[in-house]
Coordinates of C-alpha atoms and ligand atoms in Angstrom, one line a residue:
M1 CA 72.0 77.9 76.8
S2 CA 72.6 79.7 80.1
A3 CA 70.9 82.7 81.5
T4 CA 71.3 85.1 84.5
I5 CA 69.2 87.8 85.9
V6 CA 70.9 90.4 88.0
R7 CA 68.0 91.7 90.0
N8 CA 67.1 94.9 91.6
G9 CA 70.4 96.7 91.6
R10 CA 71.1 100.4 90.8
V11 CA 72.0 99.9 87.1
I12 CA 74.5 102.6 86.0
D13 CA 75.3 102.4 82.3
P14 CA 76.8 105.8 81.3
A15 CA 77.1 104.8 77.6
N16 CA 73.3 104.7 77.5
K17 CA 72.7 107.4 80.1
R18 CA 70.9 104.8 82.2
D19 CA 70.8 105.2 86.0
E20 CA 67.9 103.4 87.6
V21 CA 67.0 100.5 89.9
G22 CA 66.3 97.5 87.7
D23 CA 67.4 94.2 86.3
V24 CA 70.2 93.2 83.9
C25 CA 69.4 90.1 81.9
I26 CA 72.0 87.9 80.3
E27 CA 71.7 85.0 78.0
D28 CA 74.5 83.0 76.2
G29 CA 77.1 85.6 77.2
K30 CA 75.2 88.6 75.9
I31 CA 73.0 91.3 77.4
V32 CA 69.4 90.8 76.5
A33 CA 66.6 93.4 76.8
S34 CA 64.4 91.9 79.4
K35 CA 63.4 88.7 81.2
A36 CA 60.8 88.1 78.5
E37 CA 63.6 87.7 75.9
I38 CA 65.2 84.8 77.8
R39 CA 64.5 81.5 76.1
S40 CA 66.3 79.2 78.6
P41 CA 64.1 76.9 80.7
K42 CA 63.3 78.5 84.0
S43 CA 65.3 75.9 85.9
E44 CA 68.5 77.1 84.2
I45 CA 68.2 80.7 85.0
E46 CA 70.6 81.9 87.7
E47 CA 69.3 84.8 89.8
V48 CA 71.7 87.2 91.4
D49 CA 70.2 89.6 94.1
A50 CA 71.8 93.0 93.6
S51 CA 69.7 94.9 96.1
G52 CA 71.7 97.8 97.5
L53 CA 74.5 97.3 95.0
I54 CA 75.5 99.1 91.8
V55 CA 75.4 97.1 88.6
A56 CA 77.9 98.6 86.1
P57 CA 79.4 97.6 82.8
G58 CA 82.5 95.5 83.3
L59 CA 85.4 97.8 84.3
I60 CA 88.4 98.3 82.0
D61 CA 91.9 98.9 83.2
I62 CA 94.1 100.0 80.3
H63 CA 97.4 100.0 82.1
V64 CA 98.5 96.6 83.5
H65 CA 101.8 94.8 83.6
L66 CA 101.2 91.0 83.4
R67 CA 105.0 90.1 83.2
Q68 CA 104.6 87.3 80.7
P69 CA 106.5 86.3 78.7
G70 CA 109.7 86.4 80.7
F71 CA 108.9 87.3 84.3
G72 CA 106.3 84.7 85.4
H73 CA 107.7 84.8 89.0
K74 CA 106.2 88.3 89.4
E75 CA 102.9 87.6 87.8
T76 CA 101.5 85.4 85.0
I77 CA 98.8 86.2 82.5
E78 CA 96.6 83.7 84.4
S79 CA 97.3 85.1 87.9
G80 CA 97.0 88.7 86.6
A81 CA 93.6 87.9 85.2
R82 CA 92.4 86.4 88.5
T83 CA 93.8 89.5 90.2
A84 CA 91.8 91.8 87.8
A85 CA 88.6 89.8 88.4
A86 CA 89.0 90.2 92.2
G87 CA 89.4 94.0 91.7
G88 CA 86.1 94.2 89.6
F89 CA 87.8 94.3 86.2
T90 CA 86.5 92.4 83.2
T91 CA 89.0 93.8 80.6
I92 CA 92.7 94.6 81.1
V93 CA 95.3 95.9 78.7
C94 CA 98.8 94.6 79.1
M95 CA 102.0 96.5 78.5
P96 CA 104.7 95.3 76.1
N97 CA 107.8 95.5 78.5
T98 CA 108.1 91.7 78.7
S99 CA 110.9 89.4 77.6
P100 CA 110.9 89.1 74.7
V101 CA 109.5 92.6 74.3
A102 CA 106.0 92.6 72.6
D103 CA 107.4 94.4 69.5
N104 CA 106.6 91.7 67.0
P105 CA 103.5 89.7 65.8
S106 CA 104.7 86.4 67.1
T107 CA 105.0 87.6 70.7
I108 CA 101.5 89.2 70.4
A109 CA 100.2 85.8 69.1
W110 CA 101.9 84.1 72.1
I111 CA 100.2 86.5 74.6
K112 CA 96.8 86.2 72.9
N113 CA 97.1 82.4 73.0
R114 CA 97.9 82.4 76.7
A115 CA 95.1 85.0 77.3
A116 CA 92.5 83.0 75.5
G117 CA 91.8 80.6 78.5
V118 CA 91.9 83.1 81.4
C119 CA 89.0 84.5 83.3
V120 CA 88.9 88.1 82.0
N121 CA 89.6 89.7 78.6
V122 CA 93.3 90.5 78.2
L123 CA 94.2 92.8 75.3
P124 CA 97.8 93.3 74.4
T125 CA 99.6 96.5 73.3
G126 CA 102.6 96.5 71.1
A127 CA 105.9 98.4 71.4
I128 CA 106.5 101.7 69.6
S129 CA 110.2 100.9 69.1
K130 CA 112.1 97.7 68.6
G131 CA 113.2 96.3 72.0
L132 CA 111.8 99.5 73.6
A133 CA 115.2 101.0 72.7
G134 CA 113.7 104.2 71.2
E135 CA 116.0 103.9 68.1
E136 CA 114.1 102.1 65.4
L137 CA 110.3 101.7 64.9
A138 CA 108.7 98.4 65.7
P139 CA 106.6 97.0 62.8
I140 CA 103.5 99.0 63.8
G141 CA 101.4 97.8 60.8
S142 CA 102.1 94.1 61.6
L143 CA 101.4 94.7 65.3
A144 CA 98.0 96.2 64.4
Q145 CA 97.3 93.2 62.2
A146 CA 98.2 90.9 65.1
G147 CA 95.6 92.6 67.2
V148 CA 97.2 95.1 69.5
V149 CA 94.8 97.8 70.8
A150 CA 97.5 100.5 71.1
I151 CA 101.2 101.0 70.8
T152 CA 103.4 102.2 73.7
D153 CA 107.0 102.0 75.0
D154 CA 105.7 102.1 78.6
G155 CA 108.5 101.5 81.1
H156 CA 110.5 103.5 78.5
C157 CA 109.9 106.7 76.5
V158 CA 110.9 107.5 73.0
Q159 CA 113.3 110.4 73.3
N160 CA 113.8 111.1 69.6
H161 CA 110.9 113.4 68.7
E162 CA 111.2 112.7 65.0
L163 CA 110.9 108.9 65.6
M164 CA 107.9 109.6 67.8
R165 CA 106.3 111.7 65.1
R166 CA 106.6 108.8 62.6
A167 CA 105.2 106.4 65.2
V168 CA 102.2 108.6 65.7
E169 CA 101.7 108.9 61.9
Y170 CA 101.9 105.1 61.5
A171 CA 99.5 104.6 64.4
R172 CA 97.1 107.0 62.8
M173 CA 97.3 105.0 59.5
V174 CA 96.5 101.7 61.2
G175 CA 93.9 103.2 63.6
V176 CA 95.4 102.6 67.1
P177 CA 96.2 105.2 69.7
V178 CA 99.7 105.9 71.1
L179 CA 100.1 105.6 74.9
D180 CA 103.2 107.3 76.4
D181 CA 105.1 107.0 79.6
C182 CA 106.1 110.7 79.7
R183 CA 109.7 111.0 80.8
D184 CA 112.6 113.0 79.6
Y185 CA 115.7 110.9 80.3
N186 CA 118.1 113.8 80.5
L187 CA 116.0 115.8 83.0
V188 CA 115.1 112.7 85.1
G189 CA 118.6 111.3 85.1
S190 CA 119.0 108.8 87.9
G191 CA 116.1 110.3 89.9
V192 CA 114.2 107.9 92.1
V193 CA 111.9 110.3 94.0
N194 CA 110.2 113.6 93.4
E195 CA 112.7 116.4 93.3
G196 CA 111.8 118.6 96.2
Y197 CA 111.9 118.9 100.0
W198 CA 112.0 115.2 100.7
S199 CA 114.6 114.3 98.1
T200 CA 116.9 117.0 99.5
L201 CA 116.3 116.0 103.1
L202 CA 116.8 112.2 102.5
G203 CA 119.7 112.7 100.0
L204 CA 117.9 110.7 97.3
P205 CA 118.3 111.6 93.6
G206 CA 115.4 113.9 92.5
W207 CA 113.1 113.5 89.6
P208 CA 111.8 116.9 88.6
A209 CA 108.2 117.6 87.5
A210 CA 109.6 119.1 84.3
G211 CA 111.0 115.7 83.4
E212 CA 107.4 114.6 82.9
E213 CA 106.0 117.9 81.6
V214 CA 108.5 118.4 78.7
I215 CA 107.2 115.1 77.2
V216 CA 103.6 115.9 77.8
M217 CA 104.2 119.2 75.9
R218 CA 106.0 117.2 73.1
N219 CA 103.0 114.8 72.9
I220 CA 100.5 117.7 72.7
L221 CA 102.5 119.2 69.8
L222 CA 102.7 115.8 68.0
A223 CA 99.1 115.0 68.6
E224 CA 98.3 118.3 67.0
L225 CA 100.8 118.0 64.1
C226 CA 99.6 114.4 63.2
D227 CA 96.0 114.9 64.2
H228 CA 96.0 111.7 66.1
Q229 CA 95.3 110.5 69.7
I230 CA 98.1 110.3 72.2
H231 CA 97.3 109.2 75.7
C232 CA 99.6 110.2 78.5
L233 CA 99.9 107.4 81.0
H234 CA 100.1 108.0 84.8
L235 CA 100.3 111.7 85.0
T236 CA 101.5 113.2 88.3
T237 CA 102.2 116.9 88.2
A238 CA 100.3 120.2 88.4
G239 CA 102.1 121.3 85.2
S240 CA 100.9 118.3 83.3
V241 CA 97.3 119.0 84.2
R242 CA 97.6 122.6 83.2
L243 CA 99.2 121.7 79.8
L244 CA 96.5 119.1 79.1
R245 CA 93.6 121.3 80.1
E246 CA 94.7 124.0 77.7
A247 CA 95.3 121.6 74.8
R248 CA 92.0 119.7 75.3
A249 CA 90.1 123.0 75.3
R250 CA 91.6 123.6 71.8
G251 CA 90.4 120.2 70.7
V252 CA 93.8 118.5 70.5
K253 CA 93.6 114.7 70.6
I254 CA 95.4 114.3 73.9
S255 CA 94.2 112.5 77.0
G256 CA 95.6 111.8 80.5
E257 CA 95.4 109.1 83.1
V258 CA 95.7 109.0 86.9
C259 CA 96.8 106.1 89.1
P260 CA 95.5 105.8 92.7
H261 CA 98.8 106.0 94.4
H262 CA 99.5 109.4 93.0
I263 CA 96.4 110.9 94.7
A264 CA 96.5 108.6 97.8
L265 CA 100.0 109.4 98.8
T266 CA 102.6 112.2 98.7
D267 CA 106.4 112.1 98.6
E268 CA 106.3 112.5 102.4
A269 CA 105.7 108.7 102.5
I270 CA 109.3 107.9 101.3
Q271 CA 110.9 109.1 104.5
N272 CA 110.9 105.5 105.9
F273 CA 112.7 104.3 102.7
D274 CA 110.1 101.6 102.2
T275 CA 110.5 100.5 98.5
N276 CA 106.8 100.0 98.2
Y277 CA 106.6 103.8 97.9
K278 CA 109.0 103.8 95.0
M279 CA 107.2 104.2 91.7
N280 CA 107.6 105.5 88.2
P281 CA 106.7 108.4 88.0
P282 CA 107.3 109.1 91.7
L283 CA 104.9 110.2 94.4
R284 CA 104.6 114.0 94.3
A285 CA 103.9 117.0 96.6
Q286 CA 100.5 117.9 98.0
A287 CA 100.1 120.8 95.5
D288 CA 100.4 118.2 92.6
V289 CA 97.9 115.9 94.3
D290 CA 95.4 118.8 94.6
A291 CA 95.9 119.6 90.9
L292 CA 95.3 116.0 89.9
L293 CA 92.1 116.0 91.9
D294 CA 90.9 119.2 90.2
G295 CA 91.9 117.7 86.8
I296 CA 89.8 114.7 87.5
A297 CA 86.9 116.9 88.7
D298 CA 86.8 119.0 85.5
G299 CA 87.4 116.2 83.1
T300 CA 91.0 117.1 82.1
L301 CA 92.1 113.7 83.3
S302 CA 89.6 111.3 81.9
I303 CA 90.9 107.8 82.6
L304 CA 91.7 105.9 85.8
A305 CA 94.1 103.0 85.8
S306 CA 96.3 101.0 88.1
D307 CA 99.8 100.7 86.4
H308 CA 99.7 97.3 88.2
A309 CA 103.4 96.5 88.4
P310 CA 104.1 93.3 90.3
H311 CA 107.6 92.6 91.7
A312 CA 108.7 89.7 93.9
D313 CA 109.6 90.5 97.6
F314 CA 113.3 89.6 97.0
E315 CA 113.5 92.3 94.3
K316 CA 111.9 95.0 96.4
E317 CA 113.7 94.2 99.6
V318 CA 116.9 96.0 98.6
E319 CA 118.1 99.6 99.2
F320 CA 115.8 102.3 97.8
D321 CA 118.1 103.4 94.9
A322 CA 118.4 99.8 93.7
A323 CA 114.8 98.6 94.0
P324 CA 112.6 98.3 90.9
F325 CA 109.9 100.9 90.4
G326 CA 106.2 100.1 90.8
I327 CA 103.5 98.6 92.9
I328 CA 100.6 96.2 92.4
G329 CA 97.2 97.9 92.1
L330 CA 94.4 95.8 90.5
E331 CA 92.9 94.7 93.7
T332 CA 92.9 98.1 95.4
E333 CA 92.4 100.7 92.7
L334 CA 88.6 100.8 92.5
S335 CA 88.3 101.0 96.3
L336 CA 90.9 103.7 96.5
F337 CA 89.2 105.8 93.9
L338 CA 85.8 105.3 95.4
H339 CA 87.1 106.1 98.8
L340 CA 89.1 109.1 97.8
L341 CA 87.3 110.7 94.8
V342 CA 83.7 109.9 95.7
H343 CA 83.6 109.7 99.5
K344 CA 86.5 111.7 100.9
H345 CA 87.2 114.5 98.5
R346 CA 83.8 114.5 96.7
K347 CA 85.4 115.4 93.4
I348 CA 83.2 113.2 91.2
D349 CA 80.2 111.0 91.7
T350 CA 79.9 107.2 91.2
V351 CA 78.4 107.6 87.7
R352 CA 81.5 109.6 86.5
L353 CA 83.8 107.2 88.2
I354 CA 82.2 104.3 86.3
E355 CA 82.3 106.3 83.1
M356 CA 86.1 106.9 83.6
Y357 CA 86.5 103.1 83.9
T358 CA 84.2 102.1 81.0
V359 CA 83.1 104.6 78.3
E360 CA 86.4 106.6 78.4
P361 CA 88.8 103.7 77.9
A362 CA 86.5 102.0 75.4
R363 CA 86.4 105.1 73.3
L364 CA 90.2 105.6 73.5
L365 CA 91.0 102.1 72.4
K366 CA 87.9 101.6 70.2
L367 CA 86.7 98.6 72.3
E368 CA 83.3 96.9 72.1
A369 CA 83.2 97.0 75.9
G370 CA 82.2 99.2 78.7
T371 CA 78.4 99.2 78.1
L372 CA 75.3 97.2 79.1
S373 CA 73.7 97.8 75.6
V374 CA 71.5 94.9 74.4
G375 CA 73.7 92.5 72.4
A376 CA 76.9 93.6 74.1
P377 CA 79.1 91.0 75.8
A378 CA 77.8 90.4 79.2
D379 CA 80.7 91.8 81.1
V380 CA 79.3 93.2 84.4
T381 CA 80.7 94.5 87.6
L382 CA 78.7 94.6 90.8
L383 CA 80.0 97.0 93.4
D384 CA 79.0 98.1 96.9
P385 CA 80.0 101.7 97.2
D386 CA 79.6 101.8 100.9
L387 CA 81.2 98.5 102.0
E388 CA 84.0 99.2 104.4
W389 CA 86.9 96.7 104.4
T390 CA 90.6 96.4 105.3
V391 CA 93.2 95.7 102.7
R392 CA 95.1 92.5 103.5
A393 CA 98.0 91.9 101.1
D394 CA 98.2 88.3 102.1
E395 CA 94.8 87.7 100.7
F396 CA 95.6 89.1 97.3
Q397 CA 95.1 86.9 94.2
S398 CA 98.2 88.5 92.7
A399 CA 101.5 86.5 92.7
S400 CA 103.2 89.6 94.2
R401 CA 102.7 91.6 97.4
N402 CA 104.3 94.9 96.7
S403 CA 101.5 97.3 97.9
P404 CA 101.8 100.3 100.2
F405 CA 98.1 100.0 101.0
N406 CA 98.3 96.9 103.2
G407 CA 96.2 97.6 106.3
W408 CA 94.3 100.6 104.8
R409 CA 90.7 100.8 105.7
L410 CA 88.7 101.7 102.6
K411 CA 85.0 102.4 101.7
G412 CA 83.6 100.8 98.6
R413 CA 84.7 97.7 96.6
A414 CA 83.6 95.3 93.8
V415 CA 81.7 92.3 95.1
R416 CA 81.1 90.3 91.9
T417 CA 82.7 90.2 88.5
I418 CA 80.9 88.7 85.5
V419 CA 82.7 88.0 82.2
G420 CA 80.7 86.8 79.2
G421 CA 77.8 86.0 81.4
K422 CA 79.8 83.9 83.8
T423 CA 80.6 84.9 87.4
V424 CA 84.4 84.7 87.5
W425 CA 84.8 86.2 91.0
S426 CA 82.6 87.1 94.0
L427 CA 83.3 88.3 97.5
Ligands
ZN1 ZN1 103.3 101.1 83.4

């Protein structure tokens, strides 16, 4: 038996509409109703003082690249889990673009086996198409049986709409959502940055907004046709927000996600050719950032995620065109969103931010997580919304350092992460 009482914090549990100063009691890895329910001897009860802090359900990041199997020099499942804990996350969902690709039950079993011993909950996704090639469906039924929480070709995008339709139909049959990296290969071509003023000035191949929006539209039509949930990963353009807003108002099962870099930065940042500003999809113009912020404010964009994409220095330290896309994000995302959405732009309050990291992803993926209900797994995040700190990439838990936010001064961060009743990280 082991027990913990998290005392005197502002408990925000959006799933139960709870927002009050109080205690959260934990015994044997589960939330219990009150101190009176705890049967452990007094000497074995750990007390955590949460005065002045927010006590939230453990945060969930549904979009993380853990790089294993295959690319352990960038990140391992173990280092990625430590990174997540340091960012305040108790559950992370990993993408299938590994080597081998997670398009078969044995690779899923390998990932689950590795994930069993790490400090946070790691949930795998499976590929939509074999080898992420977009030509032949992966065995979606067997992947669901093996325990994937969603199917996605993230890092790639199925271009054949008929194949995608069948994927959505199979996903519906086995009860998992489809997550899509919305990108039309013909329109995007060899684009590496947003098509606009800066791509023209710098002579870099442009990636037009329509390259994303065409596939968002396709996904809306297929979600409607198949009556099944499609989630659009890392949206970046004003047009995508407009399309989603209209479709959601009609009740289409479509949702969208925002990553912190797409609201923290614009394509102006690429003028120094620093490859830590090269991401997929690319940084956009200010009008797009403004539309994303409005989309978050009115609920059109309902999920926040990092797209944590570790790369080694030697891979990023090449010319802009040749560098891989992506940045790490698990250790800065919560702070960036608190800083930008809650403090700076005042688009949402802390309660909604926590909801977007708990209730919304848990609903999308049908997870028993994201709540402090009695009997739920004791996954808890303590955060200080007003703590000011400076990002130091050399202090990251991640095996990689590819972050454009090194040196940024931010307001708000997680200070303790509890998984299954056990503190796995504290500041
Ligand atoms: Zn991704």
